């Protein structure tokens, strides 16, 4: 049971500030993911929470207690790193039992805790093996087991899946989610991978250059990004961003891009003739049967650049005027390069950004 709070937290290395005024309230049992490009300050924030890095300014609280000056071992947190080092000469059991032995727990209690963690992580059949006789995913589970046995109030994960191959990463992602459901422990998870963030998180914290850009549920940050960076960082394939001009005419609102004009309903923040960036998610582009649900004025002719079938969906790159656009379409699209295809833009999901400030226009 733990809440974690960051209040105006700053981190400086010498004169360089790498985390600026981070504010965050993490609820008990929440799964929070810090996501952002390499170097944006994710690990530094996690290490400050763990107590492995000093806090230059501001406060970190765990369960309401200020922990700035509390030793890492007294913070009741456990951290799992990307480069976890298991003791090669020790069995899985001994690797997991190590910290408990150091803490001078009794034999029975150590057995109980290790066996319980092994059960959660499905490592029971491997308890007597040495790390060399395990797969990458099993080793990573042992590293997590070492954190679990301590029953901390908070789990801290720093890119724990980055060293695994793609298939294993997907599998371990599911395991982590199940583990969190079973253990009900506050978890702060760092990754540069927005798919991991979207699939694991209760709430996502998006960081750039040491600044929190947005905090929200996966759906919120996908559907209502606060700025251009968040819109581009979340979502794969990435959002299409088109320079556009909006109009408020007597006939109603409209937006023009790629030499075409579409009737839309504009947010209050737009004025007539404003230059904007129009953000269109690849999954807001439709074809065939799905076109009937769209107003006729939202239909376009796209010139196919290349179509790629991905299972039951297809990725289509097409041009419209001088813009190149990516669509994620339902079904298997067989389209030859150069061919013209009838497509529809679902402009109900249109996102608008100020080209100067890059903030969302609402
Ligand atoms: P991330 O985990 O998001 O990739 P980090 O938190 O590791 O980023 O780093 C954030 C910034 O702080 C980077 O610019 C990095 O170079 C810098 N940094 C990290 N650790 C140190 C250090 N010990 N001394 C100086 N600069 C550091
Ligand atoms: Mg890092």
JSON list of N, CA and C and ligand atoms in Angstrom, two decimals, residues 42-43 158-159 190, ligand 2:
[
{"chain": "A", "resi": 42, "resn": "UNK", "atom": "N", "xyz": [13.97, 9.94, -17.55]},
{"chain": "A", "resi": 42, "resn": "UNK", "atom": "CA", "xyz": [13.15, 8.89, -16.95]},
{"chain": "A", "resi": 42, "resn": "UNK", "atom": "C", "xyz": [13.90, 8.17, -15.82]},
{"chain": "A", "resi": 43, "resn": "UNK", "atom": "N", "xyz": [15.11, 7.68, -16.15]},
{"chain": "A", "resi": 43, "resn": "UNK", "atom": "CA", "xyz": [15.86, 6.93, -15.15]},
{"chain": "A", "resi": 43, "resn": "UNK", "atom": "C", "xyz": [16.22, 7.81, -13.97]},
{"chain": "A", "resi": 158, "resn": "UNK", "atom": "N", "xyz": [13.08, -0.15, -14.44]},
{"chain": "A", "resi": 158, "resn": "UNK", "atom": "CA", "xyz": [13.74, 0.69, -15.43]},
{"chain": "A", "resi": 158, "resn": "UNK", "atom": "C", "xyz": [14.01, -0.12, -16.70]},
{"chain": "A", "resi": 159, "resn": "UNK", "atom": "N", "xyz": [13.14, 0.03, -17.69]},
{"chain": "A", "resi": 159, "resn": "UNK", "atom": "CA", "xyz": [13.25, -0.67, -18.98]},
{"chain": "A", "resi": 159, "resn": "UNK", "atom": "C", "xyz": [13.57, -2.15, -18.80]},
{"chain": "A", "resi": 190, "resn": "UNK", "atom": "N", "xyz": [9.51, 2.51, -16.19]},
{"chain": "A", "resi": 190, "resn": "UNK", "atom": "CA", "xyz": [10.14, 3.41, -17.16]},
{"chain": "A", "resi": 190, "resn": "UNK", "atom": "C", "xyz": [10.38, 2.67, -18.47]},
{"chain": "B", "resi": 2, "resn": "LIG", "atom": "MG1", "xyz": [17.16, 5.40, -18.76]}
]
